[in-house]
GROMACS .gro file of C-alpha atoms in nm:
model
  250
    1MET     CA    1   0.000   0.000   0.000
    2ASP     CA    2   0.153   0.340  -0.104
    3ASN     CA    3   0.153   0.660   0.100
    4LYS     CA    4  -0.146   0.790  -0.091
    5ASP     CA    5  -0.355   0.490   0.009
    6ASN     CA    6  -0.235   0.515   0.367
    7LYS     CA    7  -0.336   0.878   0.383
    8ARG     CA    8  -0.673   0.795   0.235
    9GLY     CA    9  -0.728   0.511   0.479
   10PHE     CA   10  -0.640   0.715   0.787
   11SER     CA   11  -0.835   1.004   0.647
   12GLY     CA   12  -1.143   0.781   0.621
   13LEU     CA   13  -1.096   0.663   0.977
   14SER     CA   14  -1.044   1.020   1.090
   15ASP     CA   15  -1.364   1.120   0.916
   16LEU     CA   16  -1.559   0.849   1.104
   17THR     CA   17  -1.424   0.946   1.445
   18SER     CA   18  -1.451   1.319   1.401
   19ASP     CA   19  -1.796   1.337   1.242
   20THR     CA   20  -1.978   1.385   1.570
   21GLY     CA   21  -2.278   1.527   1.392
   22THR     CA   22  -2.385   1.175   1.295
   23LEU     CA   23  -2.343   1.022   1.642
   24PRO     CA   24  -2.650   1.002   1.867
   25GLN     CA   25  -2.633   1.248   2.152
   26SER     CA   26  -2.660   1.099   2.498
   27GLN     CA   27  -2.986   1.191   2.671
   28PRO     CA   28  -3.028   1.238   3.045
   29HIS     CA   29  -3.183   0.930   3.204
   30GLN     CA   30  -3.547   0.983   3.288
   31THR     CA   31  -3.718   0.750   3.532
   32SER     CA   32  -4.064   0.633   3.431
   33PRO     CA   33  -4.332   0.686   3.693
   34LEU     CA   34  -4.431   0.368   3.871
   35PRO     CA   35  -4.767   0.235   3.753
   36SER     CA   36  -5.035   0.308   4.007
   37ALA     CA   37  -5.217   0.014   4.159
   38PRO     CA   38  -5.552  -0.050   3.988
   39GLN     CA   39  -5.844   0.086   4.183
   40LYS     CA   40  -6.075  -0.177   4.323
   41PRO     CA   41  -6.439  -0.137   4.224
   42VAL     CA   42  -6.674  -0.037   4.504
   43PHE     CA   43  -6.993  -0.242   4.497
   44ALA     CA   44  -7.315  -0.079   4.611
   45LEU     CA   45  -7.508  -0.227   4.900
   46LEU     CA   46  -7.835  -0.404   4.826
   47GLU     CA   47  -8.148  -0.213   4.923
   48LEU     CA   48  -8.368  -0.490   5.056
   49THR     CA   49  -8.685  -0.282   5.032
   50LYS     CA   50  -8.621  -0.244   4.660
   51TRP     CA   51  -8.625  -0.620   4.605
   52PRO     CA   52  -8.901  -0.779   4.820
   53THR     CA   53  -8.869  -1.107   4.630
   54LEU     CA   54  -8.493  -1.125   4.695
   55PRO     CA   55  -8.376  -1.444   4.871
   56ALA     CA   56  -8.340  -1.327   5.230
   57PRO     CA   57  -7.982  -1.321   5.360
   58TRP     CA   58  -7.906  -1.591   5.620
   59SER     CA   59  -8.228  -1.781   5.544
   60SER     CA   60  -8.174  -2.153   5.482
   61VAL     CA   61  -8.359  -2.476   5.556
   62ASP     CA   62  -8.028  -2.636   5.656
   63ALA     CA   63  -7.719  -2.513   5.842
   64GLY     CA   64  -7.584  -2.352   5.525
   65GLU     CA   65  -7.222  -2.264   5.456
   66THR     CA   66  -6.994  -1.962   5.495
   67TRP     CA   67  -6.703  -1.898   5.259
   68VAL     CA   68  -6.430  -1.633   5.245
   69TRP     CA   69  -6.288  -1.505   4.917
   70GLY     CA   70  -6.067  -1.197   4.879
   71ASP     CA   71  -6.238  -0.895   5.035
   72PHE     CA   72  -6.565  -1.081   5.070
   73PHE     CA   73  -6.746  -1.351   5.259
   74LEU     CA   74  -7.030  -1.550   5.107
   75THR     CA   75  -7.319  -1.754   5.244
   76PHE     CA   76  -7.458  -2.057   5.063
   77GLN     CA   77  -7.825  -2.116   5.142
   78LYS     CA   78  -8.075  -2.389   5.056
   79LYS     CA   79  -8.435  -2.295   4.977
   80PRO     CA   80  -8.418  -1.950   5.139
   81LYS     CA   81  -8.731  -1.750   5.212
   82THR     CA   82  -8.781  -1.420   5.036
   83VAL     CA   83  -8.742  -1.085   5.207
   84LEU     CA   84  -9.119  -1.039   5.168
   85ASP     CA   85  -9.194  -1.375   5.331
   86LEU     CA   86  -8.968  -1.291   5.623
   87THR     CA   87  -9.130  -0.952   5.663
   88MET     CA   88  -9.479  -1.101   5.662
   89GLU     CA   89  -9.383  -1.362   5.920
   90MET     CA   90  -9.237  -1.100   6.153
   91GLN     CA   91  -9.566  -0.911   6.125
   92GLY     CA   92  -9.748  -1.226   6.234
   93LYS     CA   93  -9.897  -1.274   5.888
   94LYS     CA   94  -9.892  -1.575   5.662
   95ALA     CA   95  -9.642  -1.558   5.379
   96GLU     CA   96  -9.849  -1.602   5.064
   97TYR     CA   97  -9.607  -1.519   4.785
   98ARG     CA   98  -9.515  -1.837   4.603
   99GLY     CA   99  -9.453  -1.703   4.256
  100MET     CA  100  -9.082  -1.785   4.270
  101THR     CA  101  -8.897  -2.074   4.429
  102TYR     CA  102  -8.531  -2.032   4.514
  103HIS     CA  103  -8.363  -2.371   4.525
  104TYR     CA  104  -8.025  -2.229   4.625
  105ALA     CA  105  -7.885  -1.882   4.682
  106MET     CA  106  -7.549  -1.728   4.764
  107SER     CA  107  -7.529  -1.388   4.932
  108VAL     CA  108  -7.209  -1.182   4.905
  109PHE     CA  109  -7.094  -0.943   5.178
  110TYR     CA  110  -6.787  -0.729   5.228
  111ARG     CA  111  -6.565  -0.850   5.509
  112ILE     CA  112  -6.630  -0.594   5.783
  113ASP     CA  113  -6.272  -0.463   5.799
  114ARG     CA  114  -6.260  -0.420   5.419
  115ASN     CA  115  -6.601  -0.265   5.365
  116PRO     CA  116  -6.572   0.076   5.193
  117HIS     CA  117  -6.922   0.156   5.321
  118GLY     CA  118  -6.824   0.112   5.685
  119PRO     CA  119  -6.932  -0.166   5.922
  120SER     CA  120  -7.248  -0.262   5.731
  121HIS     CA  121  -7.400  -0.610   5.741
  122ARG     CA  122  -7.593  -0.566   5.417
  123PRO     CA  123  -7.505  -0.783   5.116
  124ILE     CA  124  -7.377  -0.644   4.788
  125MET     CA  125  -7.492  -0.929   4.563
  126THR     CA  126  -7.717  -1.231   4.572
  127ILE     CA  127  -7.714  -1.503   4.309
  128ALA     CA  128  -7.985  -1.767   4.300
  129LEU     CA  129  -8.108  -2.077   4.120
  130GLU     CA  130  -8.472  -1.988   4.074
  131GLN     CA  131  -8.788  -2.131   3.923
  132ALA     CA  132  -9.114  -1.949   3.858
  133ASP     CA  133  -9.455  -2.100   3.928
  134MET     CA  134  -9.634  -2.016   3.605
  135GLY     CA  135  -9.980  -2.075   3.754
  136MET     CA  136  -9.913  -1.841   4.045
  137LEU     CA  137  -9.772  -1.575   3.813
  138ALA     CA  138 -10.084  -1.603   3.597
  139LYS     CA  139 -10.305  -1.539   3.902
  140MET     CA  140 -10.094  -1.242   4.003
  141LEU     CA  141 -10.104  -1.091   3.654
  142GLY     CA  142 -10.475  -1.150   3.603
  143GLY     CA  143 -10.662  -1.025   3.298
  144GLU     CA  144 -10.567  -1.117   2.944
  145ALA     CA  145 -10.195  -1.157   3.018
  146GLY     CA  146 -10.268  -1.391   3.308
  147GLY     CA  147 -10.513  -1.592   3.101
  148LEU     CA  148 -10.260  -1.634   2.822
  149LEU     CA  149  -9.992  -1.744   3.066
  150GLN     CA  150 -10.235  -1.984   3.233
  151ALA     CA  151 -10.324  -2.137   2.896
  152GLU     CA  152  -9.960  -2.182   2.801
  153GLY     CA  153  -9.817  -2.294   3.131
  154GLY     CA  154 -10.105  -2.406   3.348
  155SER     CA  155  -9.975  -2.484   3.694
  156LYS     CA  156  -9.638  -2.597   3.562
  157MET     CA  157  -9.312  -2.472   3.702
  158GLY     CA  158  -9.100  -2.272   3.462
  159PRO     CA  159  -8.742  -2.357   3.363
  160LEU     CA  160  -8.456  -2.335   3.610
  161MET     CA  161  -8.289  -1.995   3.577
  162ILE     CA  162  -7.996  -1.816   3.735
  163GLY     CA  163  -8.070  -1.466   3.859
  164LEU     CA  164  -7.831  -1.209   4.002
  165PHE     CA  165  -7.931  -0.919   4.226
  166THR     CA  166  -7.688  -0.628   4.270
  167GLY     CA  167  -7.709  -0.284   4.427
  168GLU     CA  168  -7.802  -0.139   4.086
  169THR     CA  169  -8.006  -0.400   3.904
  170ARG     CA  170  -8.136  -0.752   3.868
  171LEU     CA  171  -7.988  -0.966   3.591
  172ASN     CA  172  -8.134  -1.277   3.431
  173LEU     CA  173  -7.833  -1.495   3.345
  174GLY     CA  174  -8.032  -1.749   3.147
  175ASP     CA  175  -8.145  -2.108   3.182
  176TYR     CA  176  -7.959  -2.352   3.402
  177GLU     CA  177  -7.940  -2.699   3.251
  178GLY     CA  178  -7.668  -2.851   3.468
  179ASP     CA  179  -7.671  -3.087   3.761
  180THR     CA  180  -7.896  -2.964   4.041
  181SER     CA  181  -7.684  -3.104   4.324
  182SER     CA  182  -7.566  -2.848   4.577
  183GLN     CA  183  -7.204  -2.901   4.474
  184ALA     CA  184  -7.271  -2.841   4.104
  185VAL     CA  185  -7.487  -2.533   4.167
  186LYS     CA  186  -7.233  -2.392   4.412
  187ARG     CA  187  -6.953  -2.441   4.158
  188ARG     CA  188  -7.157  -2.251   3.897
  189PHE     CA  189  -7.225  -1.969   4.143
  190PHE     CA  190  -6.853  -1.936   4.217
  191GLU     CA  191  -6.770  -1.923   3.844
  192ILE     CA  192  -7.012  -1.634   3.790
  193LEU     CA  193  -6.917  -1.446   4.106
  194ALA     CA  194  -6.545  -1.471   4.028
  195ARG     CA  195  -6.609  -1.259   3.717
  196GLN     CA  196  -6.853  -1.023   3.887
  197LEU     CA  197  -6.628  -0.956   4.187
  198GLY     CA  198  -6.293  -0.971   4.008
  199VAL     CA  199  -6.148  -1.217   4.258
  200SER     CA  200  -5.884  -1.482   4.190
  201GLY     CA  201  -5.767  -1.793   4.366
  202GLN     CA  202  -6.006  -2.027   4.541
  203PRO     CA  203  -6.275  -1.952   4.800
  204LYS     CA  204  -6.226  -2.103   5.145
  205MET     CA  205  -6.504  -2.256   5.351
  206ILE     CA  206  -6.492  -2.155   5.718
  207GLY     CA  207  -6.803  -2.329   5.850
  208ASP     CA  208  -7.181  -2.312   5.848
  209LEU     CA  209  -7.388  -1.994   5.868
  210ALA     CA  210  -7.367  -1.974   6.245
  211GLN     CA  211  -6.988  -1.994   6.236
  212ALA     CA  212  -6.969  -1.670   6.036
  213HIS     CA  213  -7.033  -1.486   6.363
  214GLY     CA  214  -6.727  -1.412   6.569
  215HIS     CA  215  -6.496  -1.536   6.293
  216PRO     CA  216  -6.192  -1.311   6.232
  217GLU     CA  217  -6.215  -1.350   5.855
  218THR     CA  218  -6.571  -1.215   5.833
  219GLY     CA  219  -6.539  -0.950   6.102
  220LEU     CA  220  -6.894  -1.019   6.222
  221PRO     CA  221  -6.939  -0.990   6.598
  222ALA     CA  222  -7.005  -1.307   6.792
  223LYS     CA  223  -7.376  -1.372   6.831
  224LYS     CA  224  -7.540  -1.364   7.169
  225LYS     CA  225  -7.683  -1.680   7.319
  226ASN     CA  226  -8.031  -1.769   7.193
  227SER     CA  227  -8.018  -1.486   6.939
  228GLY     CA  228  -8.064  -1.709   6.637
  229CYS     CA  229  -7.841  -1.739   6.337
  230ALA     CA  230  -7.889  -1.399   6.178
  231PRO     CA  231  -7.632  -1.131   6.263
  232VAL     CA  232  -7.882  -0.860   6.188
  233ILE     CA  233  -8.199  -0.731   6.347
  234LEU     CA  234  -8.487  -0.694   6.104
  235LEU     CA  235  -8.723  -0.411   6.187
  236CYS     CA  236  -9.046  -0.462   5.996
  237ILE     CA  237  -9.329  -0.210   5.999
  238GLY     CA  238  -9.651  -0.274   5.807
  239ILE     CA  239  -9.896   0.003   5.737
  240GLY     CA  240 -10.220  -0.082   5.560
  241GLY     CA  241 -10.115  -0.435   5.476
  242LEU     CA  242  -9.823  -0.427   5.234
  243GLY     CA  243  -9.902  -0.082   5.103
  244ALA     CA  244  -9.604   0.044   5.297
  245TRP     CA  245  -9.342  -0.157   5.479
  246GLY     CA  246  -8.987  -0.117   5.585
  247LEU     CA  247  -8.694  -0.346   5.631
  248THR     CA  248  -8.363  -0.222   5.758
  249PHE     CA  249  -8.039  -0.376   5.863
  250ILE     CA  250  -7.859  -0.274   6.179
   0.00000   0.00000   0.00000
């Protein structure tokens, strides 16, 4: 290689190292803000006076079950009475509403120490396996609509359905065609509630309904002797039959 080539070679190298205009300029390091934790949804409390045909919390023909899951505890109930039935009974009246049968229900409550509404005992959701008595509904409707329903359904029971009550609305989640054993129904309830509540992992059973009281994972106070299973006092006032009535949780 002659001197001319050497000069050209070093010149080319010199051009590469001295041409700072083509080199990327170093930028000061900027720290990205840490992502904020996602806000948990706040579920409204159920207004029991708004849904008189709601499966009554804590009502069950057997001992029932209590489960804990995330920020919530849940009660599994067999053939619960409705809020209206319970109100009528506490007024010394015969419960006459039989338009809907609830085979199973699950009521969802905030754990007391995680309740954004304060130390309330009211549920936030109730899911139920329900079945309408078409004959009873026809009598209640009366007129042409009732006659049409009577002609179509007679005294037959309607299909099994899954219904969901929330603080804002009541949802019909469609027909239920699965196994009607308590285990199968409970599994289906958990599948639906996992999506509704945004919980993960597995629920944990802590005992029957009575064992929810005084348990550290529910936060409910221990019940007094001979006070019954319910952790709430229902105050029911009837004025002019069912024209006006009240039901409140303490």
